[in-house]
Amino acid sequence: MLPLSFSSKLPDAGTTIFTVMSALAIEHNAVNLGQGFPDFPMNQELACLAAKAITDGYNQYAPMAGWMPLRESIAEKVDFLYSLSVDPDSEITIVPGGTCAIYCALTAILQPGDEVIVFEPAYDSYIPNILVNKAVPIKIPLSIPDFRIDWNSVKSAITEKTRAIVINTPHNPTGSILSASDLQQLSALVKGTGIYVVSDEVYEHLVFDGKQHESVLRYPELFARSFVCYSFGKVYNCTGWKLGYCISPAELTTEFRKIYQFNAFSAFTPTQVAIASFLKNHAVYLELSQQMQENRDYFINLMRATDFNLLHSSGSYFICGTYERISDEPDKDLALRLTKEAGVVTIPVSAFYQDSTEKRILRFCFSKKKETLELAVDRLIKYLGH
Ligand code: PMP
Ligand code: GLN
């Protein structure tokens, strides 16, 4: 034995629930409504542009902050959608995925002992990102079943050590969205403080029922203290491309890039070249909400034949369901049983909470072909009965 020893940076972290459940889906030949990825083809025009970028020779390092024409297209899109002028040179950084953007943002600002307010259920990377920086997650539960933020609780949780608040709209895993009033309350709470905002908006183009996405970018005062994180994987149904970006004011971007340059340094060049031109086609992303809303509604209709009680989803790829008429077992147990015995993979929402209190909510991903959704619900009905 070598005389080596170290203490784990994340002693309580296992393998992410998405990896675990997708591996089980393969093992049990189950329909995967767990991990959030589409099973339909991505836009073929964009796929061809990426292939062309490779054969055209765009195969060397992109600039650290990203391919400039892509940053310019993003700035144009931000102006078009949110009426905010951002500088592509000093305020936009392209990174390999939203996960990387969130990590770099938190790492750029956190010192040991800083407190970060997060809302649970929370996307699974936030709390480990906080812990790895030796900062302290201050967890505030979202209300059940509508998963809203109680801003009075946030106000009471703020201390002199609060360094950041992480928000996520549309929300994974619940599909809830923040309203203009939420953003205004957040803005009022942080005004005059040293609190930063990390806003995870990877599902910005998946907002249903005619509602509008309330981006931090619509609120210049809030943006002045924010890192706003996005993912092209969710925009163009190509999660495997792992391409995202962070928009933040120049001073914050400087710190963000100090971390990022020694992390990934730069992102895959051909997809940046491809999206730089494709992003100018507004119609493609403007249609996404309607398309995904149809998937949501199709799934909700199919699920009426089961005893699940689906909660409301206003955006994202996801909808949650409770199952009091089916079983009283904890969601992790039910998710495992449904995988092995019904052949359907879901995600137990307790995986998005840090404490071990049992939860009884499953998350279903509906960004799937109709046939996939039909097969999954058929299997649920056969196994659970009506
Ligand atoms: N945030 C949320 C809320 C997500 O659901 C995901 C996963 N898609 C990410 C961030 C990470 O995005 P990416 O796959 O681009 O890293
Ligand atoms: N965001 C996806 C989900 O919530 C998964 C991403 C991942 O596997 N890291 O299912």
Coordinates of C-alpha atoms and ligand atoms in Angstrom, one line a residue:
M1 CA 0.0 0.0 0.0
L2 CA 1.3 3.5 -0.9
P3 CA 1.2 5.9 2.1
L4 CA -1.3 8.1 0.3
S5 CA -4.5 9.4 1.9
F6 CA -6.9 12.2 1.2
S7 CA -10.3 13.2 2.4
S8 CA -13.1 13.2 -0.1
K9 CA -14.2 16.7 -1.3
L10 CA -17.7 15.3 -1.6
P11 CA -17.9 12.4 1.0
D12 CA -21.7 12.0 0.7
A13 CA -21.9 12.1 -3.1
G14 CA -22.7 8.9 -5.0
T15 CA -23.2 8.6 -8.7
T16 CA -25.8 11.0 -10.1
I17 CA -29.4 9.7 -10.2
F18 CA -29.5 10.3 -14.0
T19 CA -26.6 8.0 -14.6
V20 CA -27.9 5.4 -12.1
M21 CA -31.4 5.4 -13.7
S22 CA -30.2 5.4 -17.3
A23 CA -27.9 2.4 -16.5
L24 CA -30.9 0.6 -15.0
A25 CA -33.0 1.4 -18.0
I26 CA -30.5 -0.4 -20.2
E27 CA -30.1 -3.3 -17.8
H28 CA -33.8 -3.9 -17.5
N29 CA -34.7 -2.9 -21.1
A30 CA -37.0 -0.3 -19.6
V31 CA -38.5 2.7 -21.4
N32 CA -36.5 5.7 -20.1
L33 CA -38.6 8.6 -18.9
G34 CA -35.9 9.3 -16.4
Q35 CA -32.9 11.3 -17.6
G36 CA -33.9 14.4 -19.4
F37 CA -33.0 13.9 -23.1
P38 CA -35.1 13.7 -26.2
D39 CA -35.3 10.4 -28.1
F40 CA -36.3 12.1 -31.4
P41 CA -33.8 13.4 -33.9
M42 CA -32.3 16.9 -33.6
N43 CA -32.8 19.5 -36.3
Q44 CA -31.2 18.0 -39.4
E45 CA -30.1 21.3 -40.9
L46 CA -28.1 22.1 -37.8
A47 CA -26.7 18.6 -37.7
C48 CA -25.5 19.1 -41.3
L49 CA -24.0 22.5 -40.4
A50 CA -21.9 20.8 -37.6
A51 CA -20.8 18.1 -40.0
K52 CA -19.8 20.7 -42.5
A53 CA -17.9 22.7 -39.9
I54 CA -15.8 19.6 -39.3
T55 CA -15.1 18.8 -43.0
D56 CA -14.5 22.5 -43.6
G57 CA -11.6 22.3 -41.1
Y58 CA -13.0 24.0 -37.9
N59 CA -11.2 21.5 -35.7
Q60 CA -8.7 23.4 -33.6
Y61 CA -9.2 25.2 -30.3
A62 CA -11.9 27.8 -30.3
P63 CA -10.9 31.0 -28.4
M64 CA -11.1 30.5 -24.6
A65 CA -14.3 32.7 -24.3
G66 CA -15.9 31.1 -27.4
W67 CA -16.2 31.5 -31.1
M68 CA -16.9 35.2 -31.6
P69 CA -19.6 34.9 -34.3
L70 CA -21.5 32.6 -31.9
R71 CA -21.2 35.2 -29.1
E72 CA -22.4 37.9 -31.5
S73 CA -25.4 35.8 -32.4
I74 CA -26.2 35.2 -28.7
A75 CA -26.0 38.9 -28.0
E76 CA -28.4 39.5 -30.9
K77 CA -30.8 36.9 -29.6
V78 CA -30.6 38.4 -26.1
D79 CA -31.4 41.9 -27.5
F80 CA -34.3 40.4 -29.6
L81 CA -35.8 38.4 -26.7
Y82 CA -35.1 40.4 -23.6
S83 CA -34.2 43.9 -24.9
L84 CA -30.9 43.8 -23.1
S85 CA -27.7 44.8 -24.8
V86 CA -24.8 42.6 -23.8
D87 CA -21.2 42.8 -25.0
P88 CA -20.2 39.6 -26.8
D89 CA -16.5 40.4 -26.0
S90 CA -16.7 40.9 -22.3
E91 CA -20.1 39.5 -21.1
I92 CA -20.6 36.1 -22.9
T93 CA -18.6 33.0 -22.3
I94 CA -19.2 29.8 -24.2
V95 CA -18.6 26.6 -22.2
P96 CA -19.1 22.9 -22.5
G97 CA -22.7 22.8 -21.2
G98 CA -24.9 24.5 -18.6
T99 CA -23.4 22.3 -15.8
C100 CA -20.0 23.8 -16.5
A101 CA -21.4 27.3 -16.5
I102 CA -23.0 26.9 -13.1
Y103 CA -19.9 25.3 -11.6
C104 CA -17.6 28.1 -12.9
A105 CA -20.0 30.8 -11.7
L106 CA -20.3 29.5 -8.2
T107 CA -16.5 28.7 -8.0
A108 CA -15.7 32.3 -9.2
I109 CA -17.6 33.9 -6.3
L110 CA -17.5 31.5 -3.3
Q111 CA -15.1 31.6 -0.4
P112 CA -15.1 29.0 2.4
G113 CA -17.9 29.6 4.8
D114 CA -20.0 31.7 2.4
E115 CA -23.7 30.8 2.5
V116 CA -25.7 30.1 -0.7
I117 CA -29.4 30.0 -0.8
V118 CA -30.8 27.1 -2.9
F119 CA -34.4 25.9 -3.3
E120 CA -35.3 22.3 -2.9
P121 CA -36.0 20.2 -4.8
A122 CA -32.8 21.5 -6.5
Y123 CA -31.1 20.4 -9.7
D124 CA -28.5 17.9 -8.5
S125 CA -25.3 19.8 -9.3
Y126 CA -25.9 22.9 -7.2
I127 CA -25.3 21.7 -3.7
P128 CA -22.2 19.7 -4.6
N129 CA -20.8 22.7 -6.4
I130 CA -21.3 24.8 -3.3
L131 CA -19.8 22.1 -1.0
V132 CA -16.7 21.6 -3.2
N133 CA -16.0 25.3 -2.6
K134 CA -16.4 24.8 1.2
A135 CA -19.4 27.1 1.2
V136 CA -22.6 26.3 3.0
P137 CA -25.9 25.5 1.2
I138 CA -28.9 27.1 2.9
K139 CA -31.8 25.0 1.7
I140 CA -35.3 26.5 1.4
P141 CA -38.1 24.2 0.4
L142 CA -40.4 25.0 -2.4
S143 CA -44.0 24.7 -1.5
I144 CA -45.8 21.5 -2.5
P145 CA -47.7 20.9 -4.8
D146 CA -47.1 24.2 -6.7
F147 CA -43.4 24.5 -6.0
R148 CA -43.3 28.2 -5.5
I149 CA -40.7 30.3 -3.6
D150 CA -41.8 31.8 -0.3
W151 CA -39.9 35.1 -0.4
N152 CA -40.4 35.7 3.3
S153 CA -38.4 32.6 4.0
V154 CA -35.7 33.8 1.7
K155 CA -35.7 37.2 3.6
S156 CA -35.3 35.4 6.9
A157 CA -32.5 33.2 5.6
I158 CA -30.3 36.0 4.4
T159 CA -27.4 36.7 6.7
E160 CA -24.1 38.6 6.5
K161 CA -22.6 35.5 5.0
T162 CA -25.1 35.1 2.2
R163 CA -23.0 35.3 -1.0
A164 CA -25.4 34.0 -3.6
I165 CA -28.9 32.8 -4.4
V166 CA -29.4 30.1 -7.1
I167 CA -32.6 30.2 -9.0
N168 CA -33.8 27.9 -11.8
T169 CA -36.7 28.8 -14.2
P170 CA -38.3 26.8 -15.8
H171 CA -37.5 24.5 -12.9
N172 CA -36.0 21.0 -13.0
P173 CA -37.5 18.7 -11.6
T174 CA -40.9 20.3 -11.1
G175 CA -41.7 22.3 -14.2
S176 CA -42.7 25.3 -12.2
I177 CA -41.7 28.8 -13.5
L178 CA -40.9 32.1 -11.8
S179 CA -43.3 35.0 -12.4
A180 CA -42.4 38.7 -12.9
S181 CA -43.4 39.2 -9.3
D182 CA -40.9 36.6 -8.2
L183 CA -38.1 38.3 -10.1
Q184 CA -39.2 41.7 -8.6
Q185 CA -39.2 40.3 -5.1
L186 CA -35.8 38.8 -5.6
S187 CA -34.5 42.1 -7.0
A188 CA -35.9 44.0 -4.0
L189 CA -34.3 41.5 -1.6
V190 CA -30.8 41.7 -3.0
K191 CA -30.8 45.4 -3.6
G192 CA -27.9 47.1 -1.7
T193 CA -26.4 43.7 -0.6
G194 CA -23.3 41.9 -1.7
I195 CA -25.4 38.9 -2.9
Y196 CA -24.9 37.4 -6.4
V197 CA -27.5 35.6 -8.3
V198 CA -26.8 32.4 -10.3
S199 CA -29.8 31.9 -12.7
D200 CA -30.1 28.6 -14.4
E201 CA -32.3 29.2 -17.4
V202 CA -31.4 26.2 -19.6
Y203 CA -35.1 25.6 -20.3
E204 CA -35.8 29.2 -21.4
H205 CA -37.5 28.1 -24.6
L206 CA -39.8 25.6 -23.0
V207 CA -42.5 27.6 -21.3
F208 CA -46.1 26.6 -21.8
D209 CA -49.7 27.9 -21.8
G210 CA -48.7 31.2 -23.4
K211 CA -46.6 32.4 -20.5
Q212 CA -43.4 34.2 -20.9
H213 CA -40.0 33.2 -19.7
E214 CA -39.0 35.6 -16.9
S215 CA -35.2 35.8 -17.5
V216 CA -33.0 37.7 -15.2
L217 CA -31.9 39.4 -18.4
R218 CA -35.2 41.3 -18.4
Y219 CA -34.2 43.0 -15.1
P220 CA -31.1 45.1 -15.6
E221 CA -30.7 45.8 -11.9
L222 CA -30.7 42.1 -11.2
F223 CA -28.5 41.2 -14.1
A224 CA -25.8 43.6 -12.7
R225 CA -25.2 41.0 -10.0
S226 CA -26.0 37.8 -12.0
F227 CA -24.5 34.9 -13.8
V228 CA -27.2 33.6 -16.2
C229 CA -26.6 30.1 -17.5
Y230 CA -27.9 28.4 -20.7
S231 CA -27.5 25.2 -22.6
F232 CA -27.8 24.6 -26.4
G233 CA -28.5 21.0 -25.6
K234 CA -32.0 22.0 -24.5
V235 CA -32.6 24.5 -27.3
Y236 CA -31.8 22.2 -30.2
N237 CA -32.5 18.8 -28.7
C238 CA -28.9 17.8 -28.7
T239 CA -28.0 17.2 -25.1
G240 CA -24.9 15.2 -26.1
W241 CA -23.4 18.3 -27.8
K242 CA -22.6 19.7 -24.3
L243 CA -22.5 23.3 -25.3
G244 CA -23.7 26.1 -23.1
Y245 CA -22.9 29.7 -22.1
C246 CA -22.9 32.1 -19.3
I247 CA -23.9 35.8 -19.6
S248 CA -22.7 38.1 -16.8
P249 CA -21.5 41.7 -16.5
A250 CA -17.9 42.3 -17.5
E251 CA -16.5 42.3 -14.0
L252 CA -18.1 39.0 -13.1
T253 CA -17.2 37.5 -16.5
T254 CA -13.5 38.3 -15.8
E255 CA -13.7 36.2 -12.6
F256 CA -15.8 33.5 -14.3
R257 CA -13.2 33.1 -17.1
K258 CA -10.3 32.9 -14.6
I259 CA -11.9 29.7 -13.3
Y260 CA -13.0 28.4 -16.7
Q261 CA -9.7 28.9 -18.5
F262 CA -8.1 26.4 -16.1
N263 CA -11.0 24.1 -16.2
A264 CA -12.1 23.1 -19.7
F265 CA -10.4 26.2 -21.3
S266 CA -12.6 26.1 -24.4
A267 CA -15.6 24.2 -25.9
F268 CA -16.0 22.0 -29.0
T269 CA -15.4 24.2 -32.0
P270 CA -17.5 22.7 -34.9
T271 CA -20.8 23.0 -33.0
Q272 CA -20.0 26.6 -32.1
V273 CA -19.4 27.4 -35.8
A274 CA -22.7 25.6 -36.7
I275 CA -24.9 27.3 -34.1
A276 CA -23.4 30.8 -34.8
S277 CA -25.3 30.9 -38.1
F278 CA -28.2 28.7 -37.1
L279 CA -29.1 30.8 -34.1
K280 CA -30.1 33.7 -36.4
N281 CA -33.2 31.7 -37.3
H282 CA -35.5 32.8 -34.5
A283 CA -38.4 30.7 -35.7
V284 CA -36.7 27.5 -34.7
Y285 CA -36.4 28.3 -31.0
L286 CA -39.6 30.3 -30.9
E287 CA -41.6 27.1 -31.9
L288 CA -40.1 25.0 -29.2
S289 CA -42.5 25.8 -26.4
Q290 CA -45.5 24.9 -28.5
Q291 CA -43.9 21.6 -29.6
M292 CA -43.0 20.6 -26.1
Q293 CA -46.4 21.7 -24.7
E294 CA -48.0 19.2 -27.2
N295 CA -45.7 16.5 -25.7
R296 CA -46.7 17.5 -22.2
D297 CA -50.4 17.4 -23.1
Y298 CA -50.1 14.1 -24.9
F299 CA -48.5 12.6 -21.9
I300 CA -51.0 14.0 -19.4
N301 CA -53.8 12.6 -21.5
L302 CA -52.3 9.1 -21.6
M303 CA -51.6 9.2 -17.9
R304 CA -55.3 9.8 -17.1
A305 CA -55.7 6.1 -17.5
T306 CA -53.4 5.5 -14.5
D307 CA -53.8 6.2 -10.8
F308 CA -50.9 8.7 -10.8
N309 CA -51.8 12.3 -9.8
L310 CA -49.8 14.5 -12.1
L311 CA -48.9 17.9 -10.8
H312 CA -48.9 21.0 -12.9
S313 CA -45.9 21.6 -15.3
S314 CA -45.5 25.1 -16.8
G315 CA -42.2 24.5 -18.5
S316 CA -39.1 22.3 -19.0
Y317 CA -39.0 18.6 -20.2
F318 CA -40.6 17.4 -16.9
I319 CA -43.8 16.8 -15.0
C320 CA -44.1 15.3 -11.5
G321 CA -46.6 13.0 -10.1
T322 CA -47.7 11.7 -6.8
Y323 CA -49.1 8.2 -6.3
E324 CA -51.2 8.0 -3.1
R325 CA -53.7 5.8 -4.9
I326 CA -51.0 3.3 -6.0
S327 CA -48.7 2.8 -3.0
D328 CA -47.3 4.4 0.1
E329 CA -43.7 3.3 -0.5
P330 CA -40.9 6.0 -0.8
D331 CA -40.3 7.3 -4.3
K332 CA -36.8 5.7 -4.6
D333 CA -38.4 2.3 -3.9
L334 CA -41.2 2.8 -6.3
A335 CA -38.9 4.1 -9.1
L336 CA -36.8 0.9 -8.7
R337 CA -39.8 -1.4 -8.7
L338 CA -41.3 0.3 -11.8
T339 CA -37.9 0.0 -13.5
K340 CA -37.5 -3.7 -12.8
E341 CA -41.1 -4.9 -12.8
A342 CA -43.0 -2.5 -15.1
G343 CA -40.1 -1.7 -17.5
V344 CA -40.5 2.1 -17.0
V345 CA -37.8 4.4 -15.7
T346 CA -38.7 7.6 -13.8
I347 CA -36.7 9.8 -11.4
P348 CA -37.5 9.8 -7.7
V349 CA -37.8 13.5 -6.7
S350 CA -36.2 12.8 -3.3
A351 CA -32.9 12.7 -5.3
F352 CA -33.2 16.5 -5.6
Y353 CA -33.3 16.9 -1.8
Q354 CA -30.2 16.6 0.4
D355 CA -31.9 15.3 3.6
S356 CA -33.1 11.8 3.7
T357 CA -36.7 12.5 4.6
E358 CA -38.8 10.2 2.4
K359 CA -40.6 11.8 -0.5
R360 CA -43.4 10.3 -2.6
I361 CA -43.1 12.1 -6.0
L362 CA -41.8 10.8 -9.3
R363 CA -40.5 12.9 -12.2
F364 CA -41.4 11.9 -15.7
C365 CA -39.6 13.2 -18.8
F366 CA -42.0 13.9 -21.7
S367 CA -39.4 15.1 -24.3
K368 CA -40.0 11.7 -26.1
K369 CA -41.6 10.4 -29.3
K370 CA -45.3 9.7 -28.9
E371 CA -44.6 6.0 -29.4
T372 CA -42.2 6.1 -26.4
L373 CA -44.7 7.8 -24.2
E374 CA -47.5 5.4 -25.3
L375 CA -45.3 2.4 -24.6
A376 CA -44.3 3.7 -21.2
V377 CA -47.9 4.4 -20.1
D378 CA -49.1 1.0 -21.6
R379 CA -46.5 -0.7 -19.4
L380 CA -47.6 1.2 -16.4
I381 CA -51.2 0.3 -16.9
K382 CA -50.4 -3.3 -17.5
Y383 CA -48.4 -3.5 -14.3
L384 CA -50.4 -1.3 -12.0
G385 CA -53.8 -1.7 -13.4
H386 CA -56.2 1.1 -13.9
Ligands
PMP1 N1 -29.5 22.9 -15.3 C1 -30.6 22.2 -15.4 C2 -31.8 22.6 -14.6 C3 -30.7 21.0 -16.2 O1 -31.8 20.3 -16.2 C4 -29.5 20.6 -16.8 C5 -29.5 19.3 -17.6 N2 -29.8 19.4 -18.7 C6 -28.4 21.4 -16.8 C7 -28.4 22.6 -16.0 C8 -27.1 21.1 -17.5 O2 -27.1 21.3 -18.8 P1 -25.9 20.7 -19.7 O3 -26.4 19.4 -20.1 O4 -25.8 21.7 -20.9 O5 -24.7 20.7 -18.9
GLN2 N1 -30.6 17.6 -16.9 C1 -30.9 16.2 -17.1 C2 -32.0 15.7 -16.2 O1 -32.4 16.4 -15.3 C3 -29.8 15.3 -17.0 C4 -28.4 15.8 -17.1 C5 -27.4 14.8 -16.6 O2 -27.6 13.6 -16.8 N2 -26.4 15.3 -16.0 O3 -32.5 14.6 -16.4

